[in-house]
Amino acid sequence: MLSELSRSPLRLMTGAAVIAAGVIEVQSLGGALQGQALRRERAKAALEAEFRAVRPEVTAFLAAGAPPWHGALDRALRAVHATTAEVFAADGRRLAGYPAAAPIVHWPRPADVSSLRTGRVLVVGPVAESESRLLLYAGLQAGKESVVLRLAVPAPELVEAMREQRRLLLGHAATLLALLLAGVMAVLPVRERTVSAPPRVLDAYHTALERLRDQGQAQVRLHQSERQRMEEELRDRDAMVRAGELTAGMVHEVRNGLNTILGYARLAEQEGATAAASEAAGRIKQECESLVTLIRRFMDFIKRETLNLGTFSVSRMLARVAAHESDGPGARIVLREGGEVDLRADEDLLEHAFENLVRNARQAAGPGGHVWIDWRVDGGRLAVVVADDGPGMPASVRGTLRPFFTTKAGGLGLGLATALKIVRLHQGELVLGDRAPRGLAATVRLPLISEQPLPTVTNGPSVADREG
C-alpha cells in the first residue's frame, strides 16, 4: 500500500489533507461540546447563587408560616424569576404549589434527596416536559418537618443555545463521516482507471471543505446578529444618558417659562380684553398646556421608577383605563370580560402603561375605528391584549421599537417605549403583532404573583384572532 501511495503523489497529498481536516473537525467538535456544557453549568451556578442569597429569608417564612406557605413560595419564586414554586415531603408527596402545581414528573434520586438535608442545592435540566425548564431542589425546615423546595425556572435562551449546538454537532458529525469516507478512498489501493474516470476522492475532499465553509459562514452570521443586537442596546442606553444630561439643565427653565406664559395668558382671558385678544390668549394657553404635557411625558419616561407593589383587581384597573381614554371623539373602546384576576404589581405604573397602549391604539384606529381590550390567564401568566383595526405596523418598524422613534408627525416616540419600560420593570414582556384581518395587537404578559391561589379563568381566543 505504501509503495502504491509513493507512486501516486496526488493520493498522498489528498490523504494528508483529509487527515488534517479531520483533526480540525474533531477539535471543533470537542470545543462545541465543551462550550455547551460550560453554558449549562454557568446557568445552573447563577440560579443556585440567586437562591442561596434569599434562602435565609425563605427559611424564616417557612418556619413562621403555616401550610400552604404562600409567603415563602412567593419570595422564592420572585427571587429566581421562577414560574412555579412547590414544597414536597421527603418521600415526594406534594404539600403545596404556588401559584399552581407544575406538570412536572421529575424527582431526584434518593441519594440526592438525602444530600439536600446537608444544605446542598441541586440544579438539574433543562428538563423538557410541558416546556424546558431548570429545576432547583433545596432541603428546608418547615417547623419540625423536613421538606424539599422545588423551583421551576424557564430557560428559553439556554434551550435555544443547546438546539443550535445540536444542529452544529450534526453538521460536525456529517463532516467527519465525509472525511472518513474520503480518507478510506485515499489510502485503499485502487484498480487501474481510465483517464476519463471521475476524481471521487477530490470530490469528497471538496465537499468536506464546502461544509466547513458553510459552518463558518453560519457562525459568522450568528455573531453578526448578536453584535447588532448589542450595538442597538448600547445606542438606546447612550440616548438615555444624553437625554438625562440635557434634561437636568433644561426642564426646570422650560417649565418655569411655560408657567409664566400660562399665567399671563389666563390674565389676558380674565381681564375683559377684546375678542381677538381673548382668542389669541386661549390659543397661547392651549399650546403651552400641550408643551407642559410633552415635558411631563418625557420626565415620566426618563425618571427612575420604584415599584410600589400591592394586590389589585385587573378588571377594575382596565375599566378605569377604558373610561379615562374614552373621553373625546375617536375610536370606540370595547372592554371584553376576562374574569376576575388579582395581580401583585404596581397598580399606578401599570395603569399608566395601559393608558399609553390604548391611547396609541385609538389614534391608529381613528374616528369610526375600534379598540379592543382583552385579558386572560395563560400558563401562569397574565396576558392583556390591546388591539385596533387601524392600518397596523410593518414588521420592520415593530422590530425597531426604541425611545424617540416614531412614525407619527409631531410625536415623541415615548408612548410605547414608556409602556415597555414599565412592563420590563415588572419582569414582563410586550409583543407587537398583526391583528386579523387588519390592525395591530399589543400583547403584555406579566407574571402572576398573588397572595391567594389564582382563580380559574376560561381561556378564549385572543383579540388578535377575533373579528370586531
Short mmCIF file of C-alpha atoms in Angstrom, two decimals:
data_model
loop_
_atom_site.label_atom_id
_atom_site.label_comp_id
_atom_site.label_asym_id
_atom_site.label_seq_id
_atom_site.Cartn_x
_atom_site.Cartn_y
_atom_site.Cartn_z
CA MET A 1 0.00 0.00 0.00
CA LEU A 2 2.84 2.40 0.87
CA SER A 3 4.57 1.68 -2.38
CA GLU A 4 1.36 2.44 -4.21
CA LEU A 5 0.98 5.74 -2.32
CA SER A 6 4.56 6.66 -3.17
CA ARG A 7 3.73 6.07 -6.82
CA SER A 8 0.73 8.38 -6.51
CA PRO A 9 1.73 11.81 -5.07
CA LEU A 10 -1.79 13.13 -5.63
CA ARG A 11 -3.32 10.43 -3.42
CA LEU A 12 -0.67 11.05 -0.75
CA MET A 13 -1.41 14.78 -0.69
CA THR A 14 -5.14 14.12 -0.60
CA GLY A 15 -4.80 11.68 2.30
CA ALA A 16 -2.71 14.17 4.29
CA ALA A 17 -5.23 16.95 3.66
CA VAL A 18 -8.11 14.71 4.75
CA ILE A 19 -6.29 13.75 7.97
CA ALA A 20 -5.57 17.43 8.76
CA ALA A 21 -9.18 18.41 8.11
CA GLY A 22 -10.35 15.53 10.30
CA VAL A 23 -8.13 16.65 13.19
CA ILE A 24 -9.50 20.21 12.90
CA GLU A 25 -13.07 18.91 12.78
CA VAL A 26 -12.54 16.73 15.88
CA GLN A 27 -11.12 19.74 17.74
CA SER A 28 -14.12 21.86 16.67
CA LEU A 29 -16.49 19.11 17.81
CA GLY A 30 -14.78 18.91 21.20
CA GLY A 31 -14.92 22.67 21.58
CA ALA A 32 -18.63 22.73 20.76
CA LEU A 33 -19.37 20.02 23.32
CA GLN A 34 -17.28 21.80 25.95
CA GLY A 35 -18.97 25.14 25.22
CA GLN A 36 -22.42 23.60 25.54
CA ALA A 37 -21.55 22.01 28.88
CA LEU A 38 -19.97 25.25 30.14
CA ARG A 39 -23.05 27.31 29.19
CA ARG A 40 -25.34 24.90 31.02
CA GLU A 41 -23.15 24.86 34.15
CA ARG A 42 -22.99 28.66 34.22
CA ALA A 43 -26.78 28.90 34.07
CA LYS A 44 -27.09 26.37 36.90
CA ALA A 45 -24.48 28.17 39.03
CA ALA A 46 -26.21 31.54 38.53
CA LEU A 47 -29.56 30.06 39.55
CA GLU A 48 -28.05 28.44 42.65
CA ALA A 49 -26.36 31.72 43.66
CA GLU A 50 -29.66 33.64 43.34
CA PHE A 51 -31.44 31.14 45.56
CA ARG A 52 -28.68 30.97 48.22
CA ALA A 53 -28.91 34.76 48.58
CA VAL A 54 -32.58 34.53 49.56
CA ARG A 55 -32.51 31.14 51.31
CA PRO A 56 -32.41 32.50 54.90
CA GLU A 57 -35.49 34.66 54.20
CA VAL A 58 -37.40 31.73 52.65
CA THR A 59 -36.44 29.53 55.63
CA ALA A 60 -37.77 32.17 58.02
CA PHE A 61 -41.06 32.34 56.09
CA LEU A 62 -41.41 28.56 56.26
CA ALA A 63 -40.67 28.46 59.98
CA ALA A 64 -43.13 31.25 60.83
CA GLY A 65 -45.99 30.46 58.43
CA ALA A 66 -48.47 27.65 58.20
CA PRO A 67 -49.25 25.47 55.18
CA PRO A 68 -49.54 26.18 52.29
CA TRP A 69 -46.66 28.63 53.00
CA HIS A 70 -47.66 31.15 50.29
CA GLY A 71 -45.35 33.83 51.70
CA ALA A 72 -42.25 31.61 51.46
CA LEU A 73 -43.13 30.32 47.99
CA ASP A 74 -43.86 33.83 46.72
CA ARG A 75 -40.48 35.11 47.97
CA ALA A 76 -38.56 32.17 46.46
CA LEU A 77 -40.45 32.45 43.16
CA ARG A 78 -39.68 36.16 42.76
CA ALA A 79 -36.02 35.80 43.77
CA VAL A 80 -35.11 33.45 40.90
CA HIS A 81 -37.83 34.51 38.39
CA ALA A 82 -39.43 31.06 38.54
CA THR A 83 -42.86 30.16 37.15
CA THR A 84 -43.80 27.74 39.92
CA ALA A 85 -42.65 27.01 43.47
CA GLU A 86 -43.59 23.77 45.23
CA VAL A 87 -42.99 22.11 48.61
CA PHE A 88 -42.66 18.30 48.87
CA ALA A 89 -42.25 15.83 51.67
CA ALA A 90 -39.05 13.78 51.64
CA ASP A 91 -40.91 10.87 50.03
CA GLY A 92 -42.01 13.02 47.06
CA ARG A 93 -45.58 13.89 48.16
CA ARG A 94 -46.52 17.41 47.03
CA LEU A 95 -47.57 19.54 50.02
CA ALA A 96 -48.11 22.90 48.29
CA GLY A 97 -47.81 24.51 44.88
CA TYR A 98 -47.67 28.22 44.00
CA PRO A 99 -49.30 29.69 42.00
CA ALA A 100 -50.36 26.16 40.99
CA ALA A 101 -48.89 22.67 40.80
CA ALA A 102 -46.45 22.30 37.89
CA PRO A 103 -46.97 19.47 35.34
CA ILE A 104 -43.51 18.03 36.08
CA VAL A 105 -42.87 14.38 37.00
CA HIS A 106 -39.12 14.71 37.58
CA TRP A 107 -37.86 13.81 41.07
CA PRO A 108 -34.22 13.44 42.23
CA ARG A 109 -32.70 10.13 43.26
CA PRO A 110 -32.94 9.07 46.93
CA ALA A 111 -29.23 9.76 47.43
CA ASP A 112 -29.66 13.31 46.10
CA VAL A 113 -32.71 13.88 48.33
CA SER A 114 -30.66 12.79 51.36
CA SER A 115 -27.84 15.17 50.40
CA LEU A 116 -30.29 18.10 50.36
CA ARG A 117 -30.62 17.80 54.13
CA THR A 118 -26.98 18.84 54.50
CA GLY A 119 -27.64 22.22 52.89
CA ARG A 120 -26.78 21.22 49.34
CA VAL A 121 -28.71 22.82 46.46
CA LEU A 122 -29.37 20.62 43.39
CA VAL A 123 -29.99 22.17 39.97
CA VAL A 124 -30.91 19.90 37.04
CA GLY A 125 -32.04 20.41 33.47
CA PRO A 126 -33.17 21.80 31.25
CA VAL A 127 -35.96 19.25 31.77
CA ALA A 128 -38.20 19.03 28.68
CA GLU A 129 -41.76 18.13 29.68
CA SER A 130 -44.51 20.69 29.04
CA GLU A 131 -41.70 23.17 28.42
CA SER A 132 -37.95 23.19 29.01
CA ARG A 133 -37.03 24.46 32.47
CA LEU A 134 -34.24 24.35 35.00
CA LEU A 135 -35.32 22.69 38.25
CA LEU A 136 -33.81 23.76 41.59
CA TYR A 137 -34.17 21.48 44.63
CA ALA A 138 -33.30 22.57 48.18
CA GLY A 139 -33.85 20.94 51.55
CA LEU A 140 -35.52 23.25 54.10
CA GLN A 141 -37.07 23.00 57.54
CA ALA A 142 -40.79 23.84 57.96
CA GLY A 143 -41.32 23.75 61.69
CA LYS A 144 -40.33 20.24 62.79
CA GLU A 145 -40.79 18.77 59.34
CA SER A 146 -38.03 18.44 56.73
CA VAL A 147 -39.33 19.43 53.29
CA VAL A 148 -37.93 19.81 49.78
CA LEU A 149 -38.47 23.05 47.85
CA ARG A 150 -38.62 22.80 44.04
CA LEU A 151 -38.46 25.87 41.78
CA ALA A 152 -39.13 25.63 38.02
CA VAL A 153 -37.30 28.36 36.11
CA PRO A 154 -37.81 28.89 32.34
CA ALA A 155 -34.56 28.78 30.38
CA PRO A 156 -35.50 29.75 26.79
CA GLU A 157 -32.10 31.23 25.92
CA LEU A 158 -30.25 28.16 27.22
CA VAL A 159 -32.60 25.80 25.37
CA GLU A 160 -32.22 27.73 22.11
CA ALA A 161 -28.43 27.72 22.51
CA MET A 162 -28.49 23.95 23.09
CA ARG A 163 -30.63 23.47 19.99
CA GLU A 164 -28.16 25.48 17.97
CA GLN A 165 -25.34 23.38 19.40
CA ARG A 166 -27.17 20.19 18.40
CA ARG A 167 -27.51 21.46 14.84
CA LEU A 168 -23.80 22.23 14.80
CA LEU A 169 -22.99 18.79 16.23
CA LEU A 170 -24.99 17.15 13.45
CA GLY A 171 -23.03 19.20 10.94
CA HIS A 172 -19.75 18.18 12.55
CA ALA A 173 -20.80 14.52 12.51
CA ALA A 174 -21.73 14.68 8.82
CA THR A 175 -18.43 16.35 8.01
CA LEU A 176 -16.45 13.72 9.95
CA LEU A 177 -18.28 10.98 8.10
CA ALA A 178 -17.44 12.60 4.76
CA LEU A 179 -13.79 12.96 5.79
CA LEU A 180 -13.69 9.31 6.91
CA LEU A 181 -15.01 8.14 3.57
CA ALA A 182 -12.55 10.39 1.76
CA GLY A 183 -9.66 9.05 3.86
CA VAL A 184 -10.63 5.44 3.18
CA MET A 185 -10.83 6.12 -0.54
CA ALA A 186 -7.47 7.89 -0.42
CA VAL A 187 -5.50 5.06 1.24
CA LEU A 188 -7.15 1.95 -0.23
CA PRO A 189 -5.48 0.51 -3.31
CA VAL A 190 -7.40 1.26 -6.46
CA ARG A 191 -7.66 -0.53 -9.77
CA GLU A 192 -6.37 0.86 -12.96
CA ARG A 193 -8.76 3.53 -14.15
CA THR A 194 -9.17 5.19 -17.46
CA VAL A 195 -8.28 8.83 -17.92
CA SER A 196 -11.96 9.76 -18.07
CA ALA A 197 -12.77 8.31 -14.56
CA PRO A 198 -14.15 10.98 -12.16
CA PRO A 199 -11.81 12.07 -9.31
CA ARG A 200 -14.04 10.81 -6.47
CA VAL A 201 -11.51 11.45 -3.70
CA LEU A 202 -11.11 15.07 -4.71
CA ASP A 203 -14.90 15.45 -4.91
CA ALA A 204 -15.27 14.18 -1.34
CA TYR A 205 -12.46 16.47 -0.22
CA HIS A 206 -14.09 19.50 -1.84
CA THR A 207 -17.46 18.55 -0.34
CA ALA A 208 -15.93 18.41 3.14
CA LEU A 209 -14.26 21.79 2.67
CA GLU A 210 -17.51 23.32 1.42
CA ARG A 211 -19.32 22.01 4.51
CA LEU A 212 -16.66 23.53 6.74
CA ARG A 213 -17.04 26.82 4.88
CA ASP A 214 -20.83 26.76 5.30
CA GLN A 215 -20.50 26.14 9.03
CA GLY A 216 -18.05 29.01 9.33
CA GLN A 217 -20.41 31.34 7.48
CA ALA A 218 -23.29 30.29 9.77
CA GLN A 219 -21.19 31.12 12.83
CA VAL A 220 -20.26 34.50 11.31
CA ARG A 221 -23.93 35.34 10.71
CA LEU A 222 -24.79 34.34 14.27
CA HIS A 223 -22.05 36.55 15.70
CA GLN A 224 -23.07 39.45 13.46
CA SER A 225 -26.68 39.20 14.64
CA GLU A 226 -25.60 39.18 18.30
CA ARG A 227 -23.27 42.09 17.71
CA GLN A 228 -26.04 44.10 16.02
CA ARG A 229 -28.36 43.46 18.98
CA MET A 230 -25.72 44.61 21.46
CA GLU A 231 -24.99 47.73 19.40
CA GLU A 232 -28.69 48.61 19.36
CA GLU A 233 -28.86 48.24 23.15
CA LEU A 234 -25.80 50.48 23.53
CA ARG A 235 -27.38 53.10 21.25
CA ASP A 236 -30.55 53.06 23.36
CA ARG A 237 -28.56 53.46 26.57
CA ASP A 238 -26.49 56.24 25.06
CA ALA A 239 -29.67 58.08 24.03
CA MET A 240 -30.98 57.78 27.57
CA VAL A 241 -27.73 59.10 29.09
CA ARG A 242 -27.70 62.10 26.76
CA ALA A 243 -31.38 62.77 27.40
CA GLY A 244 -30.81 62.72 31.15
CA GLU A 245 -27.89 65.11 30.94
CA LEU A 246 -29.85 67.58 28.80
CA THR A 247 -32.99 67.28 30.91
CA ALA A 248 -31.21 68.18 34.15
CA GLY A 249 -30.32 71.62 32.74
CA MET A 250 -33.34 72.33 30.56
CA VAL A 251 -36.54 71.10 32.17
CA HIS A 252 -36.50 73.48 35.12
CA GLU A 253 -36.05 76.57 32.95
CA VAL A 254 -38.53 75.46 30.29
CA ARG A 255 -41.21 74.60 32.85
CA ASN A 256 -40.79 77.97 34.63
CA GLY A 257 -41.05 79.83 31.32
CA LEU A 258 -44.19 77.94 30.29
CA ASN A 259 -45.84 78.56 33.67
CA THR A 260 -45.15 82.28 33.32
CA ILE A 261 -46.66 82.36 29.82
CA LEU A 262 -49.68 80.40 31.05
CA GLY A 263 -50.19 82.90 33.88
CA TYR A 264 -50.19 85.89 31.54
CA ALA A 265 -52.50 84.11 29.08
CA ARG A 266 -55.03 83.42 31.84
CA LEU A 267 -54.88 87.06 32.97
CA ALA A 268 -55.50 88.23 29.41
CA GLU A 269 -58.57 85.97 29.21
CA GLN A 270 -59.98 87.21 32.52
CA GLU A 271 -59.43 90.98 32.22
CA GLY A 272 -62.07 91.66 29.57
CA ALA A 273 -59.78 92.16 26.59
CA THR A 274 -61.08 92.31 23.05
CA ALA A 275 -62.46 89.18 21.44
CA ALA A 276 -59.37 88.83 19.25
CA ALA A 277 -57.03 89.21 22.22
CA SER A 278 -59.02 86.68 24.27
CA GLU A 279 -58.93 84.20 21.39
CA ALA A 280 -55.17 84.67 21.00
CA ALA A 281 -54.67 84.21 24.75
CA GLY A 282 -56.71 81.00 24.63
CA ARG A 283 -54.57 79.62 21.82
CA ILE A 284 -51.40 80.54 23.71
CA LYS A 285 -52.75 78.70 26.77
CA GLN A 286 -53.59 75.59 24.74
CA GLU A 287 -50.14 75.44 23.14
CA CYS A 288 -48.41 75.93 26.49
CA GLU A 289 -50.52 73.19 28.08
CA SER A 290 -49.56 70.85 25.22
CA LEU A 291 -45.88 71.62 25.80
CA VAL A 292 -46.28 71.01 29.54
CA THR A 293 -47.87 67.63 28.74
CA LEU A 294 -44.94 66.69 26.46
CA ILE A 295 -42.44 67.64 29.17
CA ARG A 296 -44.35 65.59 31.75
CA ARG A 297 -44.35 62.52 29.48
CA PHE A 298 -40.65 62.97 28.82
CA MET A 299 -39.93 63.17 32.54
CA ASP A 300 -42.13 60.12 33.21
CA PHE A 301 -40.02 58.11 30.78
CA ILE A 302 -36.53 59.07 31.96
CA LYS A 303 -37.10 59.07 35.72
CA ARG A 304 -36.01 56.06 37.77
CA GLU A 305 -39.09 54.18 38.94
CA THR A 306 -39.52 52.41 42.28
CA LEU A 307 -42.17 49.70 42.32
CA ASN A 308 -44.89 50.08 44.97
CA LEU A 309 -46.24 46.53 44.99
CA GLY A 310 -49.77 45.67 46.00
CA THR A 311 -52.55 43.25 45.07
CA PHE A 312 -55.37 44.67 42.92
CA SER A 313 -58.11 43.63 40.51
CA VAL A 314 -57.04 43.62 36.86
CA SER A 315 -60.61 44.07 35.59
CA ARG A 316 -61.19 47.22 37.68
CA MET A 317 -57.84 48.71 36.62
CA LEU A 318 -58.55 48.10 32.91
CA ALA A 319 -62.08 49.50 33.32
CA ARG A 320 -60.59 52.77 34.61
CA VAL A 321 -58.19 52.85 31.65
CA ALA A 322 -61.05 52.35 29.17
CA ALA A 323 -63.20 55.04 30.83
CA HIS A 324 -60.36 57.57 31.00
CA GLU A 325 -59.24 57.09 27.40
CA SER A 326 -62.81 57.15 26.02
CA ASP A 327 -63.11 60.89 26.62
CA GLY A 328 -63.47 62.93 23.46
CA PRO A 329 -64.20 61.90 19.88
CA GLY A 330 -62.33 58.98 18.36
CA ALA A 331 -62.31 55.22 18.09
CA ARG A 332 -64.73 53.21 20.23
CA ILE A 333 -63.13 51.22 23.08
CA VAL A 334 -64.55 47.74 23.75
CA LEU A 335 -63.61 46.17 27.10
CA ARG A 336 -64.15 42.41 26.94
CA GLU A 337 -64.91 40.37 30.05
CA GLY A 338 -61.90 38.27 31.05
CA GLY A 339 -62.87 37.13 34.54
CA GLU A 340 -61.71 38.26 37.97
CA VAL A 341 -57.91 38.12 38.18
CA ASP A 342 -55.79 39.52 41.03
CA LEU A 343 -52.29 40.74 40.25
CA ARG A 344 -49.49 41.73 42.61
CA ALA A 345 -47.72 44.67 40.97
CA ASP A 346 -47.53 48.48 40.96
CA GLU A 347 -51.11 49.40 40.01
CA ASP A 348 -50.43 53.08 39.18
CA LEU A 349 -47.49 52.32 36.89
CA LEU A 350 -49.30 49.53 35.03
CA GLU A 351 -52.38 51.71 34.62
CA HIS A 352 -50.14 54.38 33.08
CA ALA A 353 -48.61 51.80 30.71
CA PHE A 354 -52.00 50.54 29.51
CA GLU A 355 -53.23 54.12 29.07
CA ASN A 356 -50.33 54.68 26.65
CA LEU A 357 -51.13 51.47 24.74
CA VAL A 358 -54.86 52.26 24.48
CA ARG A 359 -54.16 55.89 23.51
CA ASN A 360 -51.83 54.77 20.71
CA ALA A 361 -54.36 52.18 19.50
CA ARG A 362 -57.17 54.76 19.49
CA GLN A 363 -55.08 57.22 17.49
CA ALA A 364 -54.18 54.49 15.00
CA ALA A 365 -57.80 53.34 14.56
CA GLY A 366 -59.05 56.90 14.00
CA PRO A 367 -62.67 58.16 14.07
CA GLY A 368 -65.07 55.30 13.40
CA GLY A 369 -62.50 52.68 14.36
CA HIS A 370 -62.47 50.22 17.25
CA VAL A 371 -60.08 49.31 20.07
CA TRP A 372 -60.45 46.02 21.97
CA ILE A 373 -59.05 45.24 25.43
CA ASP A 374 -58.95 41.57 26.36
CA TRP A 375 -57.23 39.66 29.18
CA ARG A 376 -56.81 36.08 30.29
CA VAL A 377 -54.57 33.79 32.36
CA ASP A 378 -52.25 31.76 30.15
CA GLY A 379 -49.62 29.37 31.53
CA GLY A 380 -49.40 31.02 34.95
CA ARG A 381 -49.04 34.50 33.42
CA LEU A 382 -51.49 37.33 32.83
CA ALA A 383 -51.91 38.19 29.14
CA VAL A 384 -53.52 41.55 28.26
CA VAL A 385 -54.11 42.29 24.56
CA VAL A 386 -54.84 45.81 23.25
CA ALA A 387 -55.84 45.60 19.58
CA ASP A 388 -57.15 48.03 17.00
CA ASP A 389 -58.46 47.94 13.43
CA GLY A 390 -56.16 50.68 12.16
CA PRO A 391 -53.59 50.37 9.37
CA GLY A 392 -51.25 48.22 11.50
CA MET A 393 -47.47 48.44 11.70
CA PRO A 394 -44.91 46.80 9.38
CA ALA A 395 -42.77 44.07 10.93
CA SER A 396 -39.62 46.09 10.15
CA VAL A 397 -40.94 49.01 12.20
CA ARG A 398 -42.10 46.77 15.08
CA GLY A 399 -38.55 45.42 15.31
CA THR A 400 -37.10 48.94 15.79
CA LEU A 401 -39.16 49.86 18.87
CA ARG A 402 -36.92 52.18 20.87
CA PRO A 403 -37.12 55.56 22.65
CA PHE A 404 -37.63 58.65 20.45
CA PHE A 405 -38.52 56.53 17.36
CA THR A 406 -42.00 57.34 15.99
CA THR A 407 -43.94 57.20 12.73
CA LYS A 408 -46.44 59.89 13.82
CA ALA A 409 -45.90 63.51 12.86
CA GLY A 410 -45.13 65.58 15.93
CA GLY A 411 -44.81 62.54 18.19
CA LEU A 412 -42.05 61.95 20.72
CA GLY A 413 -41.91 58.17 20.33
CA LEU A 414 -42.30 57.73 24.09
CA GLY A 415 -45.75 56.10 24.44
CA LEU A 416 -44.78 52.55 23.52
CA ALA A 417 -41.28 52.99 24.97
CA THR A 418 -42.70 54.08 28.35
CA ALA A 419 -45.10 51.13 28.37
CA LEU A 420 -42.24 48.79 27.51
CA LYS A 421 -40.13 50.18 30.35
CA ILE A 422 -42.91 49.67 32.91
CA VAL A 423 -43.66 46.15 31.68
CA ARG A 424 -39.98 45.18 31.91
CA LEU A 425 -39.80 46.60 35.44
CA HIS A 426 -42.44 44.01 36.30
CA GLN A 427 -40.37 41.26 34.61
CA GLY A 428 -42.93 41.00 31.81
CA GLU A 429 -42.81 41.31 28.04
CA LEU A 430 -44.54 43.45 25.42
CA VAL A 431 -45.01 41.90 21.96
CA LEU A 432 -46.42 43.69 18.91
CA GLY A 433 -48.16 41.57 16.27
CA ASP A 434 -50.69 41.71 13.46
CA ARG A 435 -54.42 41.54 14.06
CA ALA A 436 -56.54 39.71 11.50
CA PRO A 437 -57.90 40.97 9.17
CA ARG A 438 -56.17 44.32 9.78
CA GLY A 439 -54.68 46.34 12.58
CA LEU A 440 -52.15 45.91 15.38
CA ALA A 441 -52.28 43.80 18.56
CA ALA A 442 -50.07 44.71 21.54
CA THR A 443 -49.79 41.77 23.97
CA VAL A 444 -48.49 42.32 27.52
CA ARG A 445 -47.55 39.22 29.53
CA LEU A 446 -46.92 39.61 33.25
CA PRO A 447 -46.08 37.03 35.93
CA LEU A 448 -49.00 36.34 38.25
CA ILE A 449 -47.91 36.80 41.88
CA SER A 450 -50.87 36.78 44.26
CA GLU A 451 -51.23 36.18 48.00
CA GLN A 452 -54.14 33.80 47.27
CA PRO A 453 -54.46 30.85 44.87
CA LEU A 454 -55.25 32.03 41.35
CA PRO A 455 -58.87 31.86 40.20
CA THR A 456 -59.83 29.67 37.30
CA VAL A 457 -60.18 31.79 34.16
CA THR A 458 -61.56 30.39 30.93
CA ASN A 459 -59.04 30.78 28.13
CA GLY A 460 -60.56 32.01 24.88
CA PRO A 461 -59.21 33.20 21.54
CA SER A 462 -57.18 36.36 21.72
CA VAL A 463 -58.39 39.70 20.42
CA ALA A 464 -55.87 39.47 17.62
CA ASP A 465 -57.65 36.34 16.32
CA ARG A 466 -61.20 37.69 16.52
CA GLU A 467 -63.21 39.97 14.30
CA GLY A 468 -64.59 43.17 15.78
#
